[in-house]
PDB file of C-alpha atoms in Angstrom:
ATOM      1  CA  UNK T  71     -38.014  25.727 -88.136  1.00 75.00           C
ATOM      2  CA  UNK T  72     -36.059  26.121 -91.393  1.00 86.00           C
ATOM      3  CA  UNK T  73     -32.333  25.395 -91.116  1.00 95.00           C
ATOM      4  CA  UNK T  74     -30.573  28.779 -90.988  1.00 97.00           C
ATOM      5  CA  UNK T  75     -27.495  27.625 -92.866  1.00 98.00           C
ATOM      6  CA  UNK T  76     -29.548  26.169 -95.713  1.00 97.00           C
ATOM      7  CA  UNK T  77     -31.735  29.269 -95.888  1.00 97.00           C
ATOM      8  CA  UNK T  78     -28.741  31.649 -95.905  1.00 98.00           C
ATOM      9  CA  UNK T  79     -26.017  30.071 -98.039  1.00 98.00           C
ATOM     10  CA  UNK T  80     -26.370  28.440-101.500  1.00 97.00           C
ATOM     11  CA  UNK T  81     -24.446  25.364-100.349  1.00 97.00           C
ATOM     12  CA  UNK T  82     -25.720  25.485 -96.769  1.00 97.00           C
ATOM     13  CA  UNK T  83     -23.300  24.655 -93.986  1.00 98.00           C
ATOM     14  CA  UNK T  84     -19.920  23.424 -95.149  1.00 98.00           C
ATOM     15  CA  UNK T  85     -17.114  21.897 -93.101  1.00 98.00           C
ATOM     16  CA  UNK T  86     -13.385  22.516 -93.153  1.00 97.00           C
ATOM     17  CA  UNK T  87     -10.664  20.621 -91.284  1.00 98.00           C
ATOM     18  CA  UNK T  88      -7.699  22.644 -90.007  1.00 97.00           C
ATOM     19  CA  UNK T  89      -4.914  21.981 -87.499  1.00 94.00           C
ATOM     20  CA  UNK T  90      -5.302  23.920 -84.285  1.00 91.00           C
ATOM     21  CA  UNK T  91      -2.437  25.543 -82.383  1.00 88.00           C
ATOM     22  CA  UNK T  92      -1.555  22.171 -80.799  1.00 87.00           C
ATOM     23  CA  UNK T  93      -1.561  20.339 -84.127  1.00 88.00           C
ATOM     24  CA  UNK T  94      -4.854  18.515 -83.636  1.00 91.00           C
ATOM     25  CA  UNK T  95      -7.344  18.385 -86.526  1.00 95.00           C
ATOM     26  CA  UNK T  96     -10.551  20.326 -85.804  1.00 95.00           C
ATOM     27  CA  UNK T  97     -13.729  20.754 -87.822  1.00 97.00           C
ATOM     28  CA  UNK T  98     -14.778  24.319 -88.632  1.00 98.00           C
ATOM     29  CA  UNK T  99     -18.290  25.092 -89.892  1.00 98.00           C
ATOM     30  CA  UNK T 100     -18.732  27.843 -92.454  1.00 98.00           C
ATOM     31  CA  UNK T 101     -20.951  29.164 -95.222  1.00 98.00           C
ATOM     32  CA  UNK T 102     -20.281  31.371 -98.197  1.00 98.00           C
ATOM     33  CA  UNK T 103     -22.314  33.504-100.545  1.00 98.00           C
ATOM     34  CA  UNK T 104     -21.580  35.901-103.399  1.00 98.00           C
ATOM     35  CA  UNK T 105     -18.704  36.407-105.803  1.00 97.00           C
ATOM     36  CA  UNK T 106     -15.718  38.735-105.945  1.00 96.00           C
ATOM     37  CA  UNK T 107     -12.979  39.555-103.475  1.00 97.00           C
ATOM     38  CA  UNK T 108     -13.119  37.344-100.358  1.00 98.00           C
ATOM     39  CA  UNK T 109     -14.635  38.999 -97.288  1.00 98.00           C
ATOM     40  CA  UNK T 110     -14.534  37.064 -94.025  1.00 98.00           C
ATOM     41  CA  UNK T 111     -16.911  37.796 -91.147  1.00 98.00           C
ATOM     42  CA  UNK T 112     -15.656  36.995 -87.640  1.00 98.00           C
ATOM     43  CA  UNK T 113     -18.042  36.927 -84.662  1.00 97.00           C
ATOM     44  CA  UNK T 114     -17.413  37.806 -81.020  1.00 95.00           C
ATOM     45  CA  UNK T 115     -17.370  35.936 -77.697  1.00 92.00           C
ATOM     46  CA  UNK T 116     -20.258  33.525 -77.186  1.00 88.00           C
ATOM     47  CA  UNK T 117     -21.660  34.203 -80.656  1.00 95.00           C
ATOM     48  CA  UNK T 118     -21.527  32.346 -83.950  1.00 97.00           C
ATOM     49  CA  UNK T 119     -22.162  33.055 -87.640  1.00 98.00           C
ATOM     50  CA  UNK T 120     -25.828  33.834 -86.987  1.00 98.00           C
ATOM     51  CA  UNK T 121     -24.804  37.156 -85.468  1.00 97.00           C
ATOM     52  CA  UNK T 122     -23.986  38.340 -89.028  1.00 98.00           C
ATOM     53  CA  UNK T 123     -27.448  37.422 -90.381  1.00 98.00           C
ATOM     54  CA  UNK T 124     -28.222  41.032 -91.330  1.00 98.00           C
ATOM     55  CA  UNK T 125     -24.923  41.596 -93.161  1.00 98.00           C
ATOM     56  CA  UNK T 126     -24.395  38.438 -95.218  1.00 98.00           C
ATOM     57  CA  UNK T 127     -26.974  39.248 -97.880  1.00 97.00           C
ATOM     58  CA  UNK T 128     -26.045  42.920 -98.221  1.00 98.00           C
ATOM     59  CA  UNK T 129     -22.289  42.320 -98.416  1.00 98.00           C
ATOM     60  CA  UNK T 130     -22.577  39.289-100.708  1.00 98.00           C
ATOM     61  CA  UNK T 131     -23.917  41.567-103.460  1.00 97.00           C
ATOM     62  CA  UNK T 132     -20.398  42.985-103.705  1.00 97.00           C
ATOM     63  CA  UNK T 133     -18.060  40.306-102.316  1.00 98.00           C
ATOM     64  CA  UNK T 134     -17.531  36.592-101.773  1.00 98.00           C
ATOM     65  CA  UNK T 135     -18.692  36.513 -98.173  1.00 98.00           C
ATOM     66  CA  UNK T 136     -17.356  33.743 -95.936  1.00 98.00           C
ATOM     67  CA  UNK T 137     -18.891  33.352 -92.498  1.00 98.00           C
ATOM     68  CA  UNK T 138     -17.437  30.786 -90.071  1.00 98.00           C
ATOM     69  CA  UNK T 139     -17.843  29.643 -86.481  1.00 98.00           C
ATOM     70  CA  UNK T 140     -14.604  29.832 -84.519  1.00 96.00           C
ATOM     71  CA  UNK T 141     -13.429  26.620 -82.852  1.00 95.00           C
ATOM     72  CA  UNK T 142     -15.600  25.843 -79.838  1.00 93.00           C
ATOM     73  CA  UNK T 143     -18.411  28.175 -80.935  1.00 96.00           C
ATOM     74  CA  UNK T 144     -21.613  27.635 -82.889  1.00 97.00           C
ATOM     75  CA  UNK T 145     -21.522  24.519 -85.066  1.00 98.00           C
ATOM     76  CA  UNK T 146     -17.736  24.111 -85.059  1.00 97.00           C
ATOM     77  CA  UNK T 147     -15.988  21.365 -83.109  1.00 94.00           C
ATOM     78  CA  UNK T 148     -15.767  21.560 -79.331  1.00 90.00           C
ATOM     79  CA  UNK T 149     -12.318  20.309 -78.284  1.00 80.00           C
ATOM     80  CA  UNK T 150     -13.294  18.991 -74.868  1.00 72.00           C
ATOM     81  CA  UNK T 151     -10.844  17.759 -72.245  1.00 69.00           C
ATOM     82  CA  UNK T 152      -7.917  19.512 -73.909  1.00 77.00           C
ATOM     83  CA  UNK T 153      -6.679  22.684 -72.248  1.00 80.00           C
ATOM     84  CA  UNK T 154      -6.713  25.649 -74.600  1.00 83.00           C
ATOM     85  CA  UNK T 155      -3.607  27.694 -75.380  1.00 82.00           C
ATOM     86  CA  UNK T 156      -3.693  31.474 -75.248  1.00 83.00           C
ATOM     87  CA  UNK T 157      -3.619  32.994 -78.734  1.00 87.00           C
ATOM     88  CA  UNK T 158      -5.021  29.919 -80.431  1.00 93.00           C
ATOM     89  CA  UNK T 159      -7.701  31.971 -82.214  1.00 94.00           C
ATOM     90  CA  UNK T 160      -5.073  33.917 -84.157  1.00 96.00           C
ATOM     91  CA  UNK T 161      -3.324  30.809 -85.487  1.00 96.00           C
ATOM     92  CA  UNK T 162      -6.623  29.104 -86.322  1.00 96.00           C
ATOM     93  CA  UNK T 163      -7.970  32.190 -88.090  1.00 97.00           C
ATOM     94  CA  UNK T 164      -4.806  32.348 -90.174  1.00 97.00           C
ATOM     95  CA  UNK T 165      -5.202  28.691 -91.175  1.00 97.00           C
ATOM     96  CA  UNK T 166      -8.867  29.157 -92.097  1.00 98.00           C
ATOM     97  CA  UNK T 167      -7.964  32.060 -94.385  1.00 98.00           C
ATOM     98  CA  UNK T 168      -5.166  30.100 -96.020  1.00 97.00           C
ATOM     99  CA  UNK T 169      -7.422  27.081 -96.535  1.00 97.00           C
ATOM    100  CA  UNK T 170     -10.299  28.989 -98.130  1.00 98.00           C
ATOM    101  CA  UNK T 171      -8.620  31.871 -99.972  1.00 97.00           C
ATOM    102  CA  UNK T 172      -5.710  32.193-102.396  1.00 95.00           C
ATOM    103  CA  UNK T 173      -5.479  35.982-102.171  1.00 97.00           C
ATOM    104  CA  UNK T 174      -5.469  38.656 -99.432  1.00 97.00           C
ATOM    105  CA  UNK T 175      -8.863  38.963 -97.734  1.00 98.00           C
ATOM    106  CA  UNK T 176     -11.125  41.648 -96.359  1.00 98.00           C
ATOM    107  CA  UNK T 177     -11.868  41.037 -92.684  1.00 98.00           C
ATOM    108  CA  UNK T 178     -14.921  42.358 -90.858  1.00 98.00           C
ATOM    109  CA  UNK T 179     -14.722  41.433 -87.185  1.00 98.00           C
ATOM    110  CA  UNK T 180     -16.806  42.298 -84.137  1.00 98.00           C
ATOM    111  CA  UNK T 181     -15.902  42.520 -80.428  1.00 96.00           C
ATOM    112  CA  UNK T 182     -13.431  39.747 -79.448  1.00 95.00           C
ATOM    113  CA  UNK T 183     -13.231  38.797 -83.127  1.00 97.00           C
ATOM    114  CA  UNK T 184     -11.903  42.292 -83.750  1.00 97.00           C
ATOM    115  CA  UNK T 185      -9.108  41.740 -81.238  1.00 97.00           C
ATOM    116  CA  UNK T 186      -8.126  38.523 -83.029  1.00 97.00           C
ATOM    117  CA  UNK T 187      -8.202  40.378 -86.368  1.00 98.00           C
ATOM    118  CA  UNK T 188      -5.950  43.166 -85.046  1.00 98.00           C
ATOM    119  CA  UNK T 189      -3.408  40.605 -83.848  1.00 97.00           C
ATOM    120  CA  UNK T 190      -3.491  38.808 -87.190  1.00 98.00           C
ATOM    121  CA  UNK T 191      -2.983  42.092 -89.055  1.00 98.00           C
ATOM    122  CA  UNK T 192       0.142  42.685 -86.962  1.00 97.00           C
ATOM    123  CA  UNK T 193       1.585  39.188 -87.361  1.00 95.00           C
ATOM    124  CA  UNK T 194       0.520  38.316 -90.930  1.00 96.00           C
ATOM    125  CA  UNK T 195      -0.148  41.570 -92.826  1.00 96.00           C
ATOM    126  CA  UNK T 196       0.218  39.823 -96.190  1.00 97.00           C
ATOM    127  CA  UNK T 197      -3.072  37.985 -95.574  1.00 97.00           C
ATOM    128  CA  UNK T 198      -5.220  41.104 -95.252  1.00 98.00           C
ATOM    129  CA  UNK T 199      -6.366  43.525 -97.945  1.00 97.00           C
ATOM    130  CA  UNK T 200      -8.639  45.725 -95.806  1.00 98.00           C
ATOM    131  CA  UNK T 201      -9.816  45.524 -92.209  1.00 98.00           C
ATOM    132  CA  UNK T 202     -13.023  46.543 -90.431  1.00 98.00           C
ATOM    133  CA  UNK T 203     -13.294  46.139 -86.649  1.00 98.00           C
ATOM    134  CA  UNK T 204     -16.387  46.819 -84.541  1.00 98.00           C
ATOM    135  CA  UNK T 205     -16.518  47.571 -80.783  1.00 98.00           C
ATOM    136  CA  UNK T 206     -13.208  45.893 -79.937  1.00 97.00           C
ATOM    137  CA  UNK T 207     -12.088  45.085 -76.338  1.00 95.00           C
ATOM    138  CA  UNK T 208      -8.546  46.263 -77.008  1.00 94.00           C
ATOM    139  CA  UNK T 209      -8.338  48.710 -74.094  1.00 93.00           C
ATOM    140  CA  UNK T 210     -10.735  47.029 -71.684  1.00 90.00           C
ATOM    141  CA  UNK T 211      -9.817  46.801 -67.999  1.00 86.00           C
ATOM    142  CA  UNK T 212     -12.390  44.170 -67.012  1.00 85.00           C
ATOM    143  CA  UNK T 213     -14.834  41.618 -68.382  1.00 84.00           C
ATOM    144  CA  UNK T 214     -17.819  43.769 -69.349  1.00 83.00           C
ATOM    145  CA  UNK T 215     -20.673  41.590 -68.075  1.00 82.00           C
ATOM    146  CA  UNK T 216     -21.439  39.926 -64.741  1.00 79.00           C
ATOM    147  CA  UNK T 217     -22.271  36.628 -66.461  1.00 80.00           C
ATOM    148  CA  UNK T 218     -18.854  36.590 -68.123  1.00 83.00           C
ATOM    149  CA  UNK T 219     -17.172  37.276 -64.785  1.00 82.00           C
ATOM    150  CA  UNK T 220     -19.155  34.454 -63.143  1.00 82.00           C
ATOM    151  CA  UNK T 221     -18.245  31.896 -65.817  1.00 81.00           C
ATOM    152  CA  UNK T 222     -14.612  32.947 -65.579  1.00 83.00           C
ATOM    153  CA  UNK T 223     -14.568  32.198 -61.823  1.00 86.00           C
ATOM    154  CA  UNK T 224     -16.141  28.729 -61.840  1.00 86.00           C
ATOM    155  CA  UNK T 225     -13.561  25.911 -62.037  1.00 86.00           C
ATOM    156  CA  UNK T 226     -13.313  24.366 -65.477  1.00 79.00           C
ATOM    157  CA  UNK T 227     -14.096  20.878 -64.147  1.00 81.00           C
ATOM    158  CA  UNK T 228     -17.388  22.093 -62.664  1.00 85.00           C
ATOM    159  CA  UNK T 229     -18.465  23.716 -65.933  1.00 83.00           C
ATOM    160  CA  UNK T 230     -17.559  20.576 -67.894  1.00 81.00           C
ATOM    161  CA  UNK T 231     -19.603  18.430 -65.501  1.00 83.00           C
ATOM    162  CA  UNK T 232     -22.619  20.729 -65.806  1.00 80.00           C
ATOM    163  CA  UNK T 233     -22.232  20.727 -69.572  1.00 81.00           C
ATOM    164  CA  UNK T 234     -21.934  16.927 -69.798  1.00 80.00           C
ATOM    165  CA  UNK T 235     -25.182  16.531 -67.814  1.00 79.00           C
ATOM    166  CA  UNK T 236     -26.965  18.500 -70.585  1.00 82.00           C
ATOM    167  CA  UNK T 237     -28.558  20.867 -68.081  1.00 77.00           C
ATOM    168  CA  UNK T 238     -28.833  23.528 -70.787  1.00 79.00           C
ATOM    169  CA  UNK T 239     -30.988  21.126 -72.798  1.00 77.00           C
ATOM    170  CA  UNK T 240     -33.099  20.191 -69.771  1.00 79.00           C
ATOM    171  CA  UNK T 241     -33.715  23.839 -68.898  1.00 81.00           C
ATOM    172  CA  UNK T 242     -33.852  25.165 -72.478  1.00 87.00           C
ATOM    173  CA  UNK T 243     -36.868  27.508 -72.000  1.00 88.00           C
ATOM    174  CA  UNK T 244     -35.217  29.156 -69.000  1.00 87.00           C
ATOM    175  CA  UNK T 245     -31.873  29.490 -70.792  1.00 86.00           C
ATOM    176  CA  UNK T 246     -33.543  31.055 -73.825  1.00 91.00           C
ATOM    177  CA  UNK T 247     -35.363  33.557 -71.617  1.00 92.00           C
ATOM    178  CA  UNK T 248     -32.197  34.550 -69.731  1.00 89.00           C
ATOM    179  CA  UNK T 249     -30.153  34.943 -72.908  1.00 90.00           C
ATOM    180  CA  UNK T 250     -32.949  36.913 -74.570  1.00 91.00           C
ATOM    181  CA  UNK T 251     -32.982  39.364 -71.662  1.00 91.00           C
ATOM    182  CA  UNK T 252     -29.208  39.779 -71.774  1.00 90.00           C
ATOM    183  CA  UNK T 253     -29.064  40.141 -75.575  1.00 90.00           C
ATOM    184  CA  UNK T 254     -31.747  42.814 -75.528  1.00 93.00           C
ATOM    185  CA  UNK T 255     -29.654  44.801 -73.055  1.00 90.00           C
ATOM    186  CA  UNK T 256     -26.962  45.335 -75.689  1.00 91.00           C
ATOM    187  CA  UNK T 257     -29.470  46.615 -78.265  1.00 93.00           C
ATOM    188  CA  UNK T 258     -30.685  50.205 -78.572  1.00 91.00           C
ATOM    189  CA  UNK T 259     -34.080  48.867 -79.662  1.00 93.00           C
ATOM    190  CA  UNK T 260     -34.642  45.584 -77.780  1.00 93.00           C
ATOM    191  CA  UNK T 261     -37.851  44.863 -79.706  1.00 94.00           C
ATOM    192  CA  UNK T 262     -35.926  43.969 -82.885  1.00 94.00           C
ATOM    193  CA  UNK T 263     -34.776  40.680 -81.323  1.00 95.00           C
ATOM    194  CA  UNK T 264     -37.361  38.122 -82.468  1.00 95.00           C
ATOM    195  CA  UNK T 265     -38.237  34.726 -81.023  1.00 95.00           C
ATOM    196  CA  UNK T 266     -36.548  33.155 -84.044  1.00 96.00           C
ATOM    197  CA  UNK T 267     -33.400  35.143 -83.219  1.00 96.00           C
ATOM    198  CA  UNK T 268     -33.469  33.861 -79.648  1.00 96.00           C
ATOM    199  CA  UNK T 269     -33.940  30.285 -80.876  1.00 96.00           C
ATOM    200  CA  UNK T 270     -30.877  30.409 -83.123  1.00 96.00           C
ATOM    201  CA  UNK T 271     -28.664  32.451 -80.775  1.00 96.00           C
ATOM    202  CA  UNK T 272     -29.153  29.858 -78.031  1.00 96.00           C
ATOM    203  CA  UNK T 273     -29.207  26.796 -80.315  1.00 95.00           C
ATOM    204  CA  UNK T 274     -25.527  25.770 -79.920  1.00 95.00           C
ATOM    205  CA  UNK T 275     -25.670  26.152 -76.123  1.00 93.00           C
ATOM    206  CA  UNK T 276     -28.724  23.904 -75.905  1.00 93.00           C
ATOM    207  CA  UNK T 277     -28.006  21.345 -78.618  1.00 93.00           C
ATOM    208  CA  UNK T 278     -24.219  20.891 -78.595  1.00 93.00           C
ATOM    209  CA  UNK T 279     -22.533  19.582 -75.426  1.00 89.00           C
ATOM    210  CA  UNK T 280     -19.297  21.423 -74.771  1.00 88.00           C
ATOM    211  CA  UNK T 281     -20.390  24.846 -75.978  1.00 91.00           C
ATOM    212  CA  UNK T 282     -20.824  26.326 -72.492  1.00 89.00           C
ATOM    213  CA  UNK T 283     -17.549  24.774 -71.312  1.00 89.00           C
ATOM    214  CA  UNK T 284     -15.596  26.215 -74.252  1.00 90.00           C
ATOM    215  CA  UNK T 285     -17.080  29.692 -73.802  1.00 90.00           C
ATOM    216  CA  UNK T 286     -16.216  29.540 -70.090  1.00 90.00           C
ATOM    217  CA  UNK T 287     -12.656  28.502 -70.916  1.00 89.00           C
ATOM    218  CA  UNK T 288     -12.237  31.406 -73.341  1.00 90.00           C
ATOM    219  CA  UNK T 289     -13.555  33.783 -70.670  1.00 90.00           C
ATOM    220  CA  UNK T 290     -11.072  32.390 -68.154  1.00 90.00           C
ATOM    221  CA  UNK T 291      -8.254  33.021 -70.632  1.00 90.00           C
ATOM    222  CA  UNK T 292      -9.542  36.581 -71.161  1.00 90.00           C
ATOM    223  CA  UNK T 293      -9.760  37.176 -67.407  1.00 89.00           C
ATOM    224  CA  UNK T 294      -6.149  36.029 -66.934  1.00 89.00           C
ATOM    225  CA  UNK T 295      -5.049  38.323 -69.741  1.00 89.00           C
ATOM    226  CA  UNK T 296      -6.683  41.310 -68.055  1.00 88.00           C
ATOM    227  CA  UNK T 297      -5.203  40.359 -64.672  1.00 89.00           C
ATOM    228  CA  UNK T 298      -1.719  40.039 -66.169  1.00 89.00           C
ATOM    229  CA  UNK T 299      -2.143  43.389 -67.896  1.00 86.00           C
ATOM    230  CA  UNK T 300      -3.127  45.046 -64.606  1.00 86.00           C
ATOM    231  CA  UNK T 301       0.013  43.819 -62.813  1.00 87.00           C
ATOM    232  CA  UNK T 302       2.369  44.337 -65.777  1.00 87.00           C
ATOM    233  CA  UNK T 303       2.972  40.651 -66.432  1.00 88.00           C
ATOM    234  CA  UNK T 304       3.456  39.483 -70.052  1.00 89.00           C
ATOM    235  CA  UNK T 305       0.128  39.377 -71.867  1.00 89.00           C
ATOM    236  CA  UNK T 306      -1.297  39.534 -75.373  1.00 90.00           C
ATOM    237  CA  UNK T 307      -3.364  42.650 -74.719  1.00 91.00           C
ATOM    238  CA  UNK T 308      -0.254  44.739 -74.108  1.00 93.00           C
ATOM    239  CA  UNK T 309       1.470  43.185 -77.104  1.00 94.00           C
ATOM    240  CA  UNK T 310      -1.465  44.080 -79.370  1.00 96.00           C
ATOM    241  CA  UNK T 311      -1.745  47.593 -77.928  1.00 95.00           C
ATOM    242  CA  UNK T 312       1.970  48.263 -78.391  1.00 95.00           C
ATOM    243  CA  UNK T 313       1.959  47.126 -82.016  1.00 96.00           C
ATOM    244  CA  UNK T 314      -1.129  48.887 -83.379  1.00 97.00           C
ATOM    245  CA  UNK T 315       1.057  51.221 -85.438  1.00 96.00           C
ATOM    246  CA  UNK T 316       2.342  48.160 -87.329  1.00 96.00           C
ATOM    247  CA  UNK T 317      -1.073  47.689 -88.956  1.00 97.00           C
ATOM    248  CA  UNK T 318      -0.659  49.161 -92.430  1.00 95.00           C
ATOM    249  CA  UNK T 319      -3.739  47.964 -94.316  1.00 97.00           C
ATOM    250  CA  UNK T 320      -6.687  50.365 -94.720  1.00 98.00           C
ATOM    251  CA  UNK T 321      -8.684  49.992 -91.506  1.00 98.00           C
ATOM    252  CA  UNK T 322     -12.173  51.126 -90.533  1.00 98.00           C
ATOM    253  CA  UNK T 323     -12.982  51.383 -86.831  1.00 98.00           C
ATOM    254  CA  UNK T 324     -16.737  51.230 -86.171  1.00 98.00           C
ATOM    255  CA  UNK T 325     -18.099  51.980 -82.712  1.00 98.00           C
ATOM    256  CA  UNK T 326     -21.529  52.177 -81.137  1.00 97.00           C
ATOM    257  CA  UNK T 327     -22.162  55.619 -79.705  1.00 97.00           C
ATOM    258  CA  UNK T 328     -23.842  54.067 -76.648  1.00 95.00           C
ATOM    259  CA  UNK T 329     -21.738  50.950 -76.163  1.00 96.00           C
ATOM    260  CA  UNK T 330     -21.756  50.469 -72.382  1.00 92.00           C
ATOM    261  CA  UNK T 331     -19.223  47.630 -72.539  1.00 95.00           C
ATOM    262  CA  UNK T 332     -16.451  49.496 -74.351  1.00 96.00           C
ATOM    263  CA  UNK T 333     -16.908  53.295 -74.589  1.00 95.00           C
ATOM    264  CA  UNK T 334     -16.456  55.364 -77.752  1.00 97.00           C
ATOM    265  CA  UNK T 335     -13.247  56.795 -76.284  1.00 97.00           C
ATOM    266  CA  UNK T 336     -11.695  53.351 -76.839  1.00 97.00           C
ATOM    267  CA  UNK T 337     -12.617  53.571 -80.510  1.00 97.00           C
ATOM    268  CA  UNK T 338     -11.106  57.038 -80.782  1.00 98.00           C
ATOM    269  CA  UNK T 339      -7.906  55.810 -79.132  1.00 97.00           C
ATOM    270  CA  UNK T 340      -7.719  52.792 -81.448  1.00 98.00           C
ATOM    271  CA  UNK T 341      -8.159  55.034 -84.487  1.00 98.00           C
ATOM    272  CA  UNK T 342      -5.352  57.312 -83.282  1.00 97.00           C
ATOM    273  CA  UNK T 343      -2.966  54.360 -82.944  1.00 97.00           C
ATOM    274  CA  UNK T 344      -3.578  52.810 -86.384  1.00 98.00           C
ATOM    275  CA  UNK T 345      -1.960  55.051 -89.041  1.00 95.00           C
ATOM    276  CA  UNK T 346      -4.122  54.210 -92.065  1.00 94.00           C
ATOM    277  CA  UNK T 347      -7.479  54.143 -90.298  1.00 98.00           C
ATOM    278  CA  UNK T 348     -10.839  55.863 -90.272  1.00 98.00           C
ATOM    279  CA  UNK T 349     -13.332  56.061 -87.408  1.00 98.00           C
ATOM    280  CA  UNK T 350     -17.096  56.046 -87.773  1.00 98.00           C
ATOM    281  CA  UNK T 351     -19.391  56.220 -84.765  1.00 98.00           C
ATOM    282  CA  UNK T 352     -22.675  54.354 -85.246  1.00 97.00           C
ATOM    283  CA  UNK T 353     -25.683  56.301 -83.973  1.00 96.00           C
ATOM    284  CA  UNK T 354     -28.198  54.790 -81.549  1.00 96.00           C
ATOM    285  CA  UNK T 355     -26.004  51.727 -81.207  1.00 97.00           C
ATOM    286  CA  UNK T 356     -25.122  49.659 -78.157  1.00 96.00           C
ATOM    287  CA  UNK T 357     -22.519  46.851 -78.146  1.00 95.00           C
ATOM    288  CA  UNK T 358     -24.262  44.463 -80.558  1.00 95.00           C
ATOM    289  CA  UNK T 359     -23.785  46.572 -83.678  1.00 97.00           C
ATOM    290  CA  UNK T 360     -24.228  43.739 -86.203  1.00 97.00           C
ATOM    291  CA  UNK T 361     -27.794  43.317 -84.943  1.00 96.00           C
ATOM    292  CA  UNK T 362     -28.727  46.713 -83.556  1.00 96.00           C
ATOM    293  CA  UNK T 363     -27.289  49.005 -86.244  1.00 97.00           C
ATOM    294  CA  UNK T 364     -26.858  46.696 -89.215  1.00 97.00           C
ATOM    295  CA  UNK T 365     -28.132  49.104 -91.879  1.00 97.00           C
ATOM    296  CA  UNK T 366     -25.671  51.866 -90.935  1.00 97.00           C
ATOM    297  CA  UNK T 367     -22.944  49.286 -90.342  1.00 98.00           C
ATOM    298  CA  UNK T 368     -23.387  47.634 -93.755  1.00 98.00           C
ATOM    299  CA  UNK T 369     -23.475  50.984 -95.545  1.00 98.00           C
ATOM    300  CA  UNK T 370     -20.310  52.144 -93.764  1.00 98.00           C
ATOM    301  CA  UNK T 371     -18.476  48.918 -94.630  1.00 98.00           C
ATOM    302  CA  UNK T 372     -19.412  49.060 -98.324  1.00 98.00           C
ATOM    303  CA  UNK T 373     -18.496  52.751 -98.620  1.00 97.00           C
ATOM    304  CA  UNK T 374     -15.145  52.241 -96.898  1.00 98.00           C
ATOM    305  CA  UNK T 375     -14.201  49.210 -98.989  1.00 97.00           C
ATOM    306  CA  UNK T 376     -15.136  51.041-102.180  1.00 95.00           C
ATOM    307  CA  UNK T 377     -13.122  54.142-101.223  1.00 94.00           C
ATOM    308  CA  UNK T 378     -10.019  52.178-100.193  1.00 94.00           C
ATOM    309  CA  UNK T 379     -10.079  49.600-103.003  1.00 84.00           C
ATOM    310  CA  UNK T 380      -6.763  48.953-104.661  1.00 70.00           C
TER     311      UNK T 380
END
């Protein structure tokens, strides 16, 4: 099968070295296409750059589109046997922007990526020109999927052992089938997910040891955040929620009208808390908007960025 990076980006997959939150060098995989103002696409939990496959071409006609895999996801480095620090994604995202761009950027971020983008907009507003967030877990009270909850409960050492034995590789057909079923459940029209899509969505989990362990670790961090929020202990969720009014850049909140993970009411609440924001509800859209409603999503992004250009 043709290499997705090579088929999508003029220079294929490129690599960038940044320092993570602990000061260790890590390799980040990215691709870029188009010319103009820099626009960075940020994926959600368990995903990688492939999730933006339907947006890269459309947006690159207007912008310099940069699509990267967050540390531990996709083709980027898996920092095994080193306990992750809460909030590391925000620092690493900041360093990726600073390494690749010499001017404020447009950010388009989905799901957990949107939460990271909101935090960055609060802490480093000078880095962001305009912001688009899609189906963000900013007001969630629980992990939205049973599989996420299960991975968050299994001890890290057990997951790392399973991962090191390459069981995902040994049982690749079964893993692809399970992930295909689950991905189709977050699409209004499940039939649009092709066998090629399933191949690439599952590729990092099957081919790169450490991917499952890193996703599990991120889910464990998220679960602790939610638990701390529920019992009023210090947590990043509360910090982000309490500082939404500090986000001053033009912001577009996109939300699937039938998102069963995070309801539209969360999008309405987010819009109300960000002063310079607009809300657009995507029709016939479940949680995976970048796949299931990409035409409406791309059109809404381009229109918003054109109307708020400065």
